[in-house]
mmCIF file of C-alpha atoms in Angstrom:
data_model
loop_
_atom_site.group_PDB
_atom_site.id
_atom_site.type_symbol
_atom_site.label_atom_id
_atom_site.label_comp_id
_atom_site.label_asym_id
_atom_site.label_seq_id
_atom_site.Cartn_x
_atom_site.Cartn_y
_atom_site.Cartn_z
ATOM 1 C CA MET A 1 -34.924 31.576 -0.493
ATOM 2 C CA PRO A 2 -31.728 32.996 -2.074
ATOM 3 C CA LEU A 3 -28.947 33.502 0.452
ATOM 4 C CA LEU A 4 -28.702 37.243 -0.112
ATOM 5 C CA GLN A 5 -32.406 37.667 0.661
ATOM 6 C CA ASN A 6 -32.163 35.732 3.936
ATOM 7 C CA LYS A 7 -31.611 38.496 6.489
ATOM 8 C CA HIS A 8 -30.427 35.955 9.071
ATOM 9 C CA TYR A 9 -27.633 34.567 6.888
ATOM 10 C CA PRO A 10 -24.409 36.552 7.399
ATOM 11 C CA LEU A 11 -23.270 38.264 4.224
ATOM 12 C CA GLY A 12 -19.693 37.948 5.489
ATOM 13 C CA LYS A 13 -20.035 34.150 5.398
ATOM 14 C CA ILE A 14 -20.883 34.279 1.686
ATOM 15 C CA PHE A 15 -17.849 36.449 0.943
ATOM 16 C CA ALA A 16 -15.605 34.314 3.171
ATOM 17 C CA THR A 17 -16.670 31.144 1.344
ATOM 18 C CA LEU A 18 -16.116 32.774 -2.049
ATOM 19 C CA THR A 19 -12.707 34.029 -0.951
ATOM 20 C CA LYS A 20 -11.649 30.608 0.328
ATOM 21 C CA GLN A 21 -12.648 28.949 -2.945
ATOM 22 C CA TYR A 22 -11.053 31.687 -5.074
ATOM 23 C CA VAL A 23 -7.752 31.630 -3.188
ATOM 24 C CA GLY A 24 -7.741 27.845 -3.270
ATOM 25 C CA VAL A 25 -7.953 27.767 -7.063
ATOM 26 C CA VAL A 26 -5.346 30.530 -7.454
ATOM 27 C CA SER A 27 -3.069 28.646 -5.026
ATOM 28 C CA GLU A 28 -3.404 25.522 -7.116
ATOM 29 C CA GLN A 29 -2.487 27.450 -10.266
ATOM 30 C CA LEU A 30 0.559 28.954 -8.563
ATOM 31 C CA LYS A 31 1.755 25.887 -6.640
ATOM 32 C CA HIS A 32 4.862 25.733 -8.842
ATOM 33 C CA LEU A 33 6.123 28.924 -7.153
ATOM 34 C CA ASP A 34 7.977 28.982 -3.850
ATOM 35 C CA LEU A 35 5.596 31.727 -2.719
ATOM 36 C CA GLU A 36 2.428 30.441 -1.087
ATOM 37 C CA ARG A 37 0.633 33.753 -0.415
ATOM 38 C CA TYR A 38 0.681 37.534 -0.865
ATOM 39 C CA TRP A 39 0.622 37.378 -4.669
ATOM 40 C CA TYR A 40 -1.716 40.374 -4.763
ATOM 41 C CA VAL A 41 0.768 42.446 -2.758
ATOM 42 C CA LEU A 42 3.388 41.879 -5.458
ATOM 43 C CA LEU A 43 0.884 42.845 -8.154
ATOM 44 C CA ARG A 44 -0.079 46.001 -6.267
ATOM 45 C CA ILE A 45 3.562 47.036 -5.942
ATOM 46 C CA SER A 46 4.142 46.399 -9.653
ATOM 47 C CA GLU A 47 1.084 48.463 -10.633
ATOM 48 C CA SER A 48 2.165 51.510 -8.646
ATOM 49 C CA GLU A 49 3.276 54.315 -10.957
ATOM 50 C CA ASN A 50 5.535 55.796 -8.287
ATOM 51 C CA PRO A 51 7.654 54.126 -5.616
ATOM 52 C CA ILE A 52 5.308 52.974 -2.866
ATOM 53 C CA THR A 53 5.994 53.067 0.855
ATOM 54 C CA GLN A 54 5.050 50.313 3.250
ATOM 55 C CA LYS A 55 2.426 52.635 4.766
ATOM 56 C CA GLU A 56 0.895 53.469 1.364
ATOM 57 C CA LEU A 57 0.856 49.810 0.410
ATOM 58 C CA GLY A 58 -0.960 48.955 3.634
ATOM 59 C CA GLU A 59 -3.558 51.621 2.923
ATOM 60 C CA CYS A 60 -4.040 50.323 -0.635
ATOM 61 C CA ILE A 61 -4.672 46.739 0.373
ATOM 62 C CA GLY A 62 -6.385 47.391 3.707
ATOM 63 C CA HIS A 63 -3.790 46.042 6.129
ATOM 64 C CA ASP A 64 -2.590 47.676 9.320
ATOM 65 C CA LYS A 65 1.020 48.580 10.056
ATOM 66 C CA THR A 66 1.759 45.406 12.017
ATOM 67 C CA SER A 67 0.378 43.143 9.289
ATOM 68 C CA MET A 68 2.344 45.006 6.643
ATOM 69 C CA VAL A 69 5.598 44.554 8.548
ATOM 70 C CA ARG A 70 4.933 40.788 8.675
ATOM 71 C CA ILE A 71 3.987 40.631 4.991
ATOM 72 C CA ILE A 72 6.999 42.639 3.816
ATOM 73 C CA ASP A 73 9.315 40.666 6.116
ATOM 74 C CA TYR A 74 8.016 37.426 4.573
ATOM 75 C CA LEU A 75 8.311 38.684 0.987
ATOM 76 C CA SER A 76 11.774 40.058 1.735
ATOM 77 C CA LYS A 77 12.929 36.787 3.308
ATOM 78 C CA MET A 78 11.651 34.940 0.225
ATOM 79 C CA GLY A 79 13.634 37.322 -2.013
ATOM 80 C CA TYR A 80 10.708 39.054 -3.730
ATOM 81 C CA VAL A 81 10.963 42.583 -2.321
ATOM 82 C CA LYS A 82 13.522 44.927 -0.810
ATOM 83 C CA ARG A 83 13.110 47.931 1.421
ATOM 84 C CA LYS A 84 14.766 51.063 0.084
ATOM 85 C CA GLN A 85 15.068 54.081 2.346
ATOM 86 C CA ASN A 86 13.242 57.208 1.216
ATOM 87 C CA LYS A 87 15.853 59.951 0.798
ATOM 88 C CA ASP A 88 13.273 62.630 1.662
ATOM 89 C CA ASP A 89 12.007 60.906 4.820
ATOM 90 C CA ARG A 90 14.509 58.673 6.563
ATOM 91 C CA ARG A 91 11.721 57.023 8.588
ATOM 92 C CA ALA A 92 9.932 55.801 5.446
ATOM 93 C CA TYR A 93 10.941 52.948 3.189
ATOM 94 C CA PHE A 94 9.910 52.241 -0.361
ATOM 95 C CA ILE A 95 9.055 48.658 -1.163
ATOM 96 C CA VAL A 96 10.615 47.569 -4.442
ATOM 97 C CA LEU A 97 10.324 44.338 -6.360
ATOM 98 C CA THR A 98 13.387 42.221 -6.971
ATOM 99 C CA PRO A 99 14.185 40.572 -10.310
ATOM 100 C CA LYS A 100 12.899 37.317 -8.772
ATOM 101 C CA ALA A 101 9.482 38.951 -8.318
ATOM 102 C CA GLU A 102 9.475 40.396 -11.833
ATOM 103 C CA ILE A 103 9.940 36.883 -13.230
ATOM 104 C CA ILE A 104 6.832 35.478 -11.526
ATOM 105 C CA LEU A 105 4.505 38.452 -12.088
ATOM 106 C CA PRO A 106 3.212 37.118 -15.442
ATOM 107 C CA ASP A 107 2.236 33.828 -13.763
ATOM 108 C CA ILE A 108 0.424 35.675 -10.977
ATOM 109 C CA MET A 109 -1.399 37.942 -13.420
ATOM 110 C CA ALA A 110 -2.429 34.956 -15.538
ATOM 111 C CA ALA A 111 -3.739 33.056 -12.502
ATOM 112 C CA PHE A 112 -5.903 35.977 -11.382
ATOM 113 C CA GLU A 113 -7.105 36.635 -14.931
ATOM 114 C CA THR A 114 -8.052 32.975 -15.422
ATOM 115 C CA MET A 115 -9.866 32.815 -12.101
ATOM 116 C CA ASN A 116 -11.687 36.111 -12.661
ATOM 117 C CA LYS A 117 -12.818 34.963 -16.097
ATOM 118 C CA ALA A 118 -14.110 31.662 -14.685
ATOM 119 C CA ALA A 119 -15.804 33.306 -11.703
ATOM 120 C CA LEU A 120 -17.574 35.897 -13.854
ATOM 121 C CA LYS A 121 -18.450 33.595 -16.745
ATOM 122 C CA GLY A 122 -22.018 34.103 -17.916
ATOM 123 C CA ILE A 123 -22.455 37.435 -16.173
ATOM 124 C CA LYS A 124 -23.370 40.225 -18.585
ATOM 125 C CA ASN A 125 -21.447 43.520 -18.583
ATOM 126 C CA GLN A 126 -24.487 45.412 -17.304
ATOM 127 C CA GLN A 127 -24.773 42.957 -14.388
ATOM 128 C CA LEU A 128 -21.052 43.331 -13.637
ATOM 129 C CA GLU A 129 -21.428 47.116 -13.571
ATOM 130 C CA CYS A 130 -24.370 46.769 -11.205
ATOM 131 C CA LEU A 131 -22.431 44.379 -8.956
ATOM 132 C CA ASN A 132 -19.461 46.748 -8.946
ATOM 133 C CA ASP A 133 -21.693 49.708 -8.057
ATOM 134 C CA CYS A 134 -23.379 47.732 -5.267
ATOM 135 C CA LEU A 135 -20.109 46.536 -3.777
ATOM 136 C CA ASN A 136 -18.626 50.038 -3.914
#
């Protein structure tokens, strides 16, 4: 019986296994960097059309305030982001990429693109649309 049809097999376990394998391959592709995690956070910041606050970033990637503080502290300590105070709201800070982050973004994008292509190989566009609709 296929895993997804087995109502006793936790769907979360399937996604957790896929995530572990996916991140493992991406980690291997990016092992030449001094950054061992949070690559997607850097990509999300770079894709934002407007300056993004720590709170907005957390909402985008599904992390709570405490997690975001830890993530931004780590990325800041590693020299990839800086906090810049919002002139309109002194309590809020924009998260901006440093030149060091800009240099590694192409590597991160390439790693995700390569992995996505490999993971979705052989799946027709119509099937991908269906999968996307189901997951949404």
